[in-house]
mmCIF file of C-alpha atoms in Angstrom:
data_model
loop_
_atom_site.group_PDB
_atom_site.id
_atom_site.type_symbol
_atom_site.label_atom_id
_atom_site.label_comp_id
_atom_site.label_asym_id
_atom_site.label_seq_id
_atom_site.Cartn_x
_atom_site.Cartn_y
_atom_site.Cartn_z
ATOM 1 C CA UNK A 1 28.774 -0.458 -64.090
ATOM 2 C CA UNK A 2 27.695 -3.818 -62.691
ATOM 3 C CA UNK A 3 25.226 -2.093 -60.360
ATOM 4 C CA UNK A 4 23.750 -0.015 -63.161
ATOM 5 C CA UNK A 5 23.388 -3.092 -65.363
ATOM 6 C CA UNK A 6 21.609 -5.085 -62.653
ATOM 7 C CA UNK A 7 19.329 -2.193 -61.734
ATOM 8 C CA UNK A 8 18.491 -1.540 -65.363
ATOM 9 C CA UNK A 9 17.412 -5.156 -65.658
ATOM 10 C CA UNK A 10 15.318 -4.838 -62.487
ATOM 11 C CA UNK A 11 13.540 -1.755 -63.852
ATOM 12 C CA UNK A 12 12.881 -3.549 -67.114
ATOM 13 C CA UNK A 13 11.219 -6.567 -65.538
ATOM 14 C CA UNK A 14 9.425 -4.728 -62.698
ATOM 15 C CA UNK A 15 6.335 -4.104 -64.776
ATOM 16 C CA UNK A 16 6.305 -7.582 -66.305
ATOM 17 C CA UNK A 17 6.429 -9.729 -63.160
ATOM 18 C CA UNK A 18 3.541 -11.206 -61.231
ATOM 19 C CA UNK A 19 2.485 -9.901 -57.846
ATOM 20 C CA UNK A 20 4.752 -12.287 -55.919
ATOM 21 C CA UNK A 21 7.865 -11.402 -57.901
ATOM 22 C CA UNK A 22 7.074 -7.677 -57.761
ATOM 23 C CA UNK A 23 6.743 -7.909 -53.988
ATOM 24 C CA UNK A 24 10.202 -9.448 -53.761
ATOM 25 C CA UNK A 25 11.677 -6.654 -55.862
ATOM 26 C CA UNK A 26 9.963 -4.073 -53.670
ATOM 27 C CA UNK A 27 11.374 -5.696 -50.538
ATOM 28 C CA UNK A 28 14.864 -5.657 -52.055
ATOM 29 C CA UNK A 29 14.666 -1.951 -52.843
ATOM 30 C CA UNK A 30 13.063 -1.018 -49.519
ATOM 31 C CA UNK A 31 15.686 -2.966 -47.608
ATOM 32 C CA UNK A 32 18.533 -1.181 -49.387
ATOM 33 C CA UNK A 33 16.981 2.284 -48.968
ATOM 34 C CA UNK A 34 15.934 1.736 -45.350
ATOM 35 C CA UNK A 35 19.420 0.542 -44.455
ATOM 36 C CA UNK A 36 20.935 3.769 -45.785
ATOM 37 C CA UNK A 37 18.222 5.805 -44.040
ATOM 38 C CA UNK A 38 18.858 4.159 -40.661
ATOM 39 C CA UNK A 39 22.598 4.769 -40.875
ATOM 40 C CA UNK A 40 22.027 8.405 -41.824
ATOM 41 C CA UNK A 41 19.986 8.964 -38.663
ATOM 42 C CA UNK A 42 22.209 7.303 -36.088
ATOM 43 C CA UNK A 43 25.882 7.223 -35.171
ATOM 44 C CA UNK A 44 28.828 8.021 -37.404
ATOM 45 C CA UNK A 45 28.019 7.619 -41.074
ATOM 46 C CA UNK A 46 29.981 7.749 -44.307
ATOM 47 C CA UNK A 47 28.429 9.931 -46.967
ATOM 48 C CA UNK A 48 29.044 7.116 -49.459
ATOM 49 C CA UNK A 49 26.364 5.099 -47.638
ATOM 50 C CA UNK A 50 23.828 7.851 -48.260
ATOM 51 C CA UNK A 51 24.951 8.119 -51.881
ATOM 52 C CA UNK A 52 24.421 4.385 -52.333
ATOM 53 C CA UNK A 53 20.938 4.680 -50.866
ATOM 54 C CA UNK A 54 20.172 7.507 -53.278
ATOM 55 C CA UNK A 55 21.153 5.299 -56.205
ATOM 56 C CA UNK A 56 18.455 2.853 -55.119
ATOM 57 C CA UNK A 57 16.061 5.809 -54.896
ATOM 58 C CA UNK A 58 16.516 6.437 -58.627
ATOM 59 C CA UNK A 59 15.864 2.791 -59.380
ATOM 60 C CA UNK A 60 12.808 2.666 -57.115
ATOM 61 C CA UNK A 61 11.341 5.786 -58.726
ATOM 62 C CA UNK A 62 11.539 4.175 -62.169
ATOM 63 C CA UNK A 63 10.449 0.668 -61.167
ATOM 64 C CA UNK A 64 7.622 1.536 -58.752
ATOM 65 C CA UNK A 65 6.849 5.260 -59.155
ATOM 66 C CA UNK A 66 3.374 5.110 -57.580
ATOM 67 C CA UNK A 67 4.031 2.699 -54.705
ATOM 68 C CA UNK A 68 3.227 4.545 -51.427
ATOM 69 C CA UNK A 69 5.835 2.814 -49.243
ATOM 70 C CA UNK A 70 8.576 3.195 -51.849
ATOM 71 C CA UNK A 71 7.650 6.867 -52.273
ATOM 72 C CA UNK A 72 7.783 7.507 -48.524
ATOM 73 C CA UNK A 73 11.292 6.075 -48.116
ATOM 74 C CA UNK A 74 12.521 7.777 -51.293
ATOM 75 C CA UNK A 75 11.329 11.134 -49.985
ATOM 76 C CA UNK A 76 13.042 10.609 -46.631
ATOM 77 C CA UNK A 77 16.383 9.844 -48.270
ATOM 78 C CA UNK A 78 16.093 12.841 -50.580
ATOM 79 C CA UNK A 79 15.232 15.054 -47.596
ATOM 80 C CA UNK A 80 18.301 13.760 -45.761
ATOM 81 C CA UNK A 81 20.509 14.770 -48.684
ATOM 82 C CA UNK A 82 18.932 18.240 -48.790
ATOM 83 C CA UNK A 83 19.334 18.582 -45.004
ATOM 84 C CA UNK A 84 22.998 17.647 -45.208
ATOM 85 C CA UNK A 85 23.706 20.035 -48.061
ATOM 86 C CA UNK A 86 21.992 22.843 -46.172
ATOM 87 C CA UNK A 87 24.057 22.196 -43.010
ATOM 88 C CA UNK A 88 27.311 22.257 -44.964
ATOM 89 C CA UNK A 89 26.320 25.524 -46.621
ATOM 90 C CA UNK A 90 25.439 27.088 -43.243
ATOM 91 C CA UNK A 91 28.746 26.032 -41.663
ATOM 92 C CA UNK A 92 30.764 27.353 -44.574
ATOM 93 C CA UNK A 93 28.830 30.643 -44.542
ATOM 94 C CA UNK A 94 29.471 31.057 -40.800
ATOM 95 C CA UNK A 95 33.168 30.417 -41.342
ATOM 96 C CA UNK A 96 33.320 32.887 -44.225
ATOM 97 C CA UNK A 97 31.751 35.520 -41.961
ATOM 98 C CA UNK A 98 34.140 34.795 -39.043
ATOM 99 C CA UNK A 99 31.192 33.726 -36.863
ATOM 100 C CA UNK A 100 33.241 31.170 -34.975
ATOM 101 C CA UNK A 101 31.092 30.612 -31.892
ATOM 102 C CA UNK A 102 27.842 30.051 -33.834
ATOM 103 C CA UNK A 103 29.758 27.677 -36.120
ATOM 104 C CA UNK A 104 30.884 25.603 -33.134
ATOM 105 C CA UNK A 105 27.345 25.532 -31.757
ATOM 106 C CA UNK A 106 25.877 24.455 -35.100
ATOM 107 C CA UNK A 107 28.504 21.823 -35.777
ATOM 108 C CA UNK A 108 27.103 19.277 -33.321
ATOM 109 C CA UNK A 109 24.189 18.283 -35.547
ATOM 110 C CA UNK A 110 26.566 17.712 -38.476
ATOM 111 C CA UNK A 111 29.366 15.943 -36.605
ATOM 112 C CA UNK A 112 28.382 12.374 -37.430
ATOM 113 C CA UNK A 113 28.947 13.115 -41.120
ATOM 114 C CA UNK A 114 32.273 14.935 -40.840
ATOM 115 C CA UNK A 115 34.432 11.885 -41.641
ATOM 116 C CA UNK A 116 33.187 12.241 -45.205
ATOM 117 C CA UNK A 117 33.881 15.988 -45.392
ATOM 118 C CA UNK A 118 37.455 16.696 -44.227
ATOM 119 C CA UNK A 119 37.304 20.312 -45.422
ATOM 120 C CA UNK A 120 34.367 20.978 -43.096
ATOM 121 C CA UNK A 121 36.096 19.199 -40.204
ATOM 122 C CA UNK A 122 39.133 21.412 -40.791
ATOM 123 C CA UNK A 123 36.820 24.403 -40.548
ATOM 124 C CA UNK A 124 35.833 23.280 -37.045
ATOM 125 C CA UNK A 125 39.478 23.121 -35.947
ATOM 126 C CA UNK A 126 40.001 26.627 -37.308
ATOM 127 C CA UNK A 127 36.888 27.889 -35.531
ATOM 128 C CA UNK A 128 38.174 26.710 -32.139
ATOM 129 C CA UNK A 129 41.499 28.457 -32.726
ATOM 130 C CA UNK A 130 39.897 31.692 -33.919
ATOM 131 C CA UNK A 131 37.292 31.707 -31.149
ATOM 132 C CA UNK A 132 39.947 31.193 -28.455
ATOM 133 C CA UNK A 133 42.039 34.047 -29.852
ATOM 134 C CA UNK A 134 39.028 36.383 -30.025
ATOM 135 C CA UNK A 135 37.877 35.692 -26.471
ATOM 136 C CA UNK A 136 41.437 36.020 -25.169
ATOM 137 C CA UNK A 137 41.849 39.403 -26.862
ATOM 138 C CA UNK A 138 38.496 40.584 -25.493
ATOM 139 C CA UNK A 139 39.423 39.354 -22.025
ATOM 140 C CA UNK A 140 42.685 41.297 -22.119
ATOM 141 C CA UNK A 141 40.935 44.467 -23.236
ATOM 142 C CA UNK A 142 38.301 44.206 -20.515
ATOM 143 C CA UNK A 143 41.013 43.661 -17.931
ATOM 144 C CA UNK A 144 42.821 46.771 -19.157
ATOM 145 C CA UNK A 145 39.508 48.634 -18.709
ATOM 146 C CA UNK A 146 39.297 47.227 -15.152
ATOM 147 C CA UNK A 147 36.116 45.321 -16.010
ATOM 148 C CA UNK A 148 37.259 42.210 -14.221
ATOM 149 C CA UNK A 149 34.040 40.170 -14.086
ATOM 150 C CA UNK A 150 33.357 40.415 -17.862
ATOM 151 C CA UNK A 151 37.049 39.747 -18.441
ATOM 152 C CA UNK A 152 36.780 36.531 -16.435
ATOM 153 C CA UNK A 153 33.849 35.363 -18.555
ATOM 154 C CA UNK A 154 35.752 35.957 -21.789
ATOM 155 C CA UNK A 155 38.845 34.178 -20.482
ATOM 156 C CA UNK A 156 36.771 31.190 -19.367
ATOM 157 C CA UNK A 157 35.334 30.933 -22.887
ATOM 158 C CA UNK A 158 38.845 31.190 -24.324
ATOM 159 C CA UNK A 159 39.988 28.329 -22.087
ATOM 160 C CA UNK A 160 36.959 26.291 -23.096
ATOM 161 C CA UNK A 161 38.005 26.676 -26.738
ATOM 162 C CA UNK A 162 41.693 26.035 -26.004
ATOM 163 C CA UNK A 163 41.984 23.911 -22.843
ATOM 164 C CA UNK A 164 45.175 24.003 -20.744
ATOM 165 C CA UNK A 165 46.668 26.873 -22.759
ATOM 166 C CA UNK A 166 49.358 28.260 -20.396
ATOM 167 C CA UNK A 167 48.822 31.915 -21.332
ATOM 168 C CA UNK A 168 45.069 31.729 -20.790
ATOM 169 C CA UNK A 169 45.409 29.754 -17.541
ATOM 170 C CA UNK A 170 47.941 32.230 -16.096
ATOM 171 C CA UNK A 171 45.898 35.277 -17.085
ATOM 172 C CA UNK A 172 42.708 33.718 -15.761
ATOM 173 C CA UNK A 173 44.317 33.171 -12.339
ATOM 174 C CA UNK A 174 45.589 36.749 -12.291
ATOM 175 C CA UNK A 175 42.231 38.262 -13.195
ATOM 176 C CA UNK A 176 40.492 36.123 -10.566
ATOM 177 C CA UNK A 177 42.678 37.712 -7.898
ATOM 178 C CA UNK A 178 42.160 41.191 -9.336
ATOM 179 C CA UNK A 179 38.407 40.685 -9.527
ATOM 180 C CA UNK A 180 38.245 39.508 -5.897
ATOM 181 C CA UNK A 181 40.364 42.458 -4.751
ATOM 182 C CA UNK A 182 38.231 44.900 -6.733
ATOM 183 C CA UNK A 183 35.022 43.418 -5.351
ATOM 184 C CA UNK A 184 36.360 43.557 -1.797
ATOM 185 C CA UNK A 185 37.319 47.210 -2.235
ATOM 186 C CA UNK A 186 33.757 48.088 -3.188
ATOM 187 C CA UNK A 187 32.201 46.521 -0.118
ATOM 188 C CA UNK A 188 31.016 49.197 2.282
ATOM 189 C CA UNK A 189 31.159 48.130 5.891
ATOM 190 C CA UNK A 190 28.310 49.395 7.981
ATOM 191 C CA UNK A 191 29.402 51.467 11.002
ATOM 192 C CA UNK A 192 28.774 49.824 14.351
ATOM 193 C CA UNK A 193 27.453 51.560 17.459
ATOM 194 C CA UNK A 194 29.894 50.832 20.323
ATOM 195 C CA UNK A 195 26.885 50.161 22.500
ATOM 196 C CA UNK A 196 25.118 47.881 20.040
ATOM 197 C CA UNK A 197 24.775 44.124 20.698
ATOM 198 C CA UNK A 198 26.750 43.407 17.512
ATOM 199 C CA UNK A 199 29.707 45.540 18.656
ATOM 200 C CA UNK A 200 29.712 43.959 22.100
ATOM 201 C CA UNK A 201 29.506 40.486 20.551
ATOM 202 C CA UNK A 202 32.486 41.178 18.271
ATOM 203 C CA UNK A 203 34.545 42.376 21.232
ATOM 204 C CA UNK A 204 33.668 39.232 23.155
ATOM 205 C CA UNK A 205 34.678 37.055 20.216
ATOM 206 C CA UNK A 206 37.990 38.885 19.852
ATOM 207 C CA UNK A 207 38.696 38.545 23.567
ATOM 208 C CA UNK A 208 37.932 34.821 23.462
ATOM 209 C CA UNK A 209 40.117 34.475 20.369
ATOM 210 C CA UNK A 210 43.066 36.193 22.096
ATOM 211 C CA UNK A 211 42.685 33.889 25.086
ATOM 212 C CA UNK A 212 42.610 30.815 22.855
ATOM 213 C CA UNK A 213 45.736 32.004 21.012
ATOM 214 C CA UNK A 214 47.604 32.397 24.306
ATOM 215 C CA UNK A 215 46.525 28.886 25.256
ATOM 216 C CA UNK A 216 47.639 27.535 21.887
ATOM 217 C CA UNK A 217 44.080 26.640 20.851
ATOM 218 C CA UNK A 218 44.323 28.039 17.348
ATOM 219 C CA UNK A 219 41.265 26.254 15.944
ATOM 220 C CA UNK A 220 39.106 27.623 18.749
ATOM 221 C CA UNK A 221 40.548 31.094 18.116
ATOM 222 C CA UNK A 222 39.761 30.825 14.408
ATOM 223 C CA UNK A 223 36.196 29.785 15.197
ATOM 224 C CA UNK A 224 35.679 32.845 17.441
ATOM 225 C CA UNK A 225 37.034 35.139 14.740
ATOM 226 C CA UNK A 226 34.657 33.669 12.181
ATOM 227 C CA UNK A 227 31.711 34.136 14.555
ATOM 228 C CA UNK A 228 32.702 37.741 15.095
ATOM 229 C CA UNK A 229 33.134 38.355 11.377
ATOM 230 C CA UNK A 230 29.552 37.272 10.806
ATOM 231 C CA UNK A 231 28.384 40.268 12.796
ATOM 232 C CA UNK A 232 30.354 42.821 10.744
#
């Protein structure tokens, strides 16, 4: 009530003051609106700050409707309110449609406002839970279909949504082993000609490895085996 009374007085005298006094009133209004605008563009902001800035917008529009600088700042604050309302509507629509991953992706640009909208912040928590469950279920189904690589991708997304979850971690480790085994089983080794340089080289490496093992030089033996494996 006190604010409204003071602003009503300001509007009443705005058109009656001289240029110097009018300039001071303009500075007062611009300062208040610009402060709200700056906070709405950086860091974590309370929606009440934007609301307060919008109250000055109403006063500015009545006191100095044709002033270019006042009009510019008023428009920016109004656009910020429209932008915020649109983002909230989009997030709620995505949640209503069970589009959890797009909701999480879109949430970043809204995050600095979420302290003022607990119901939207709760929607983000729900989206992480629902997304994790969906990716986990898809990962299990792909594993059952023996599609191990796609299953791994789904399980990694599930773990990203629900870090350190013991069920996801255990299943992810299991599918990694199954995927490696499946990939290894599909590798076709090329046949070697017993007279080829590669075949002779492998035999030499194996002979050297056996000699190193007998001499207790296990690291040297391992190195020879690795050299031979490169020729397979």
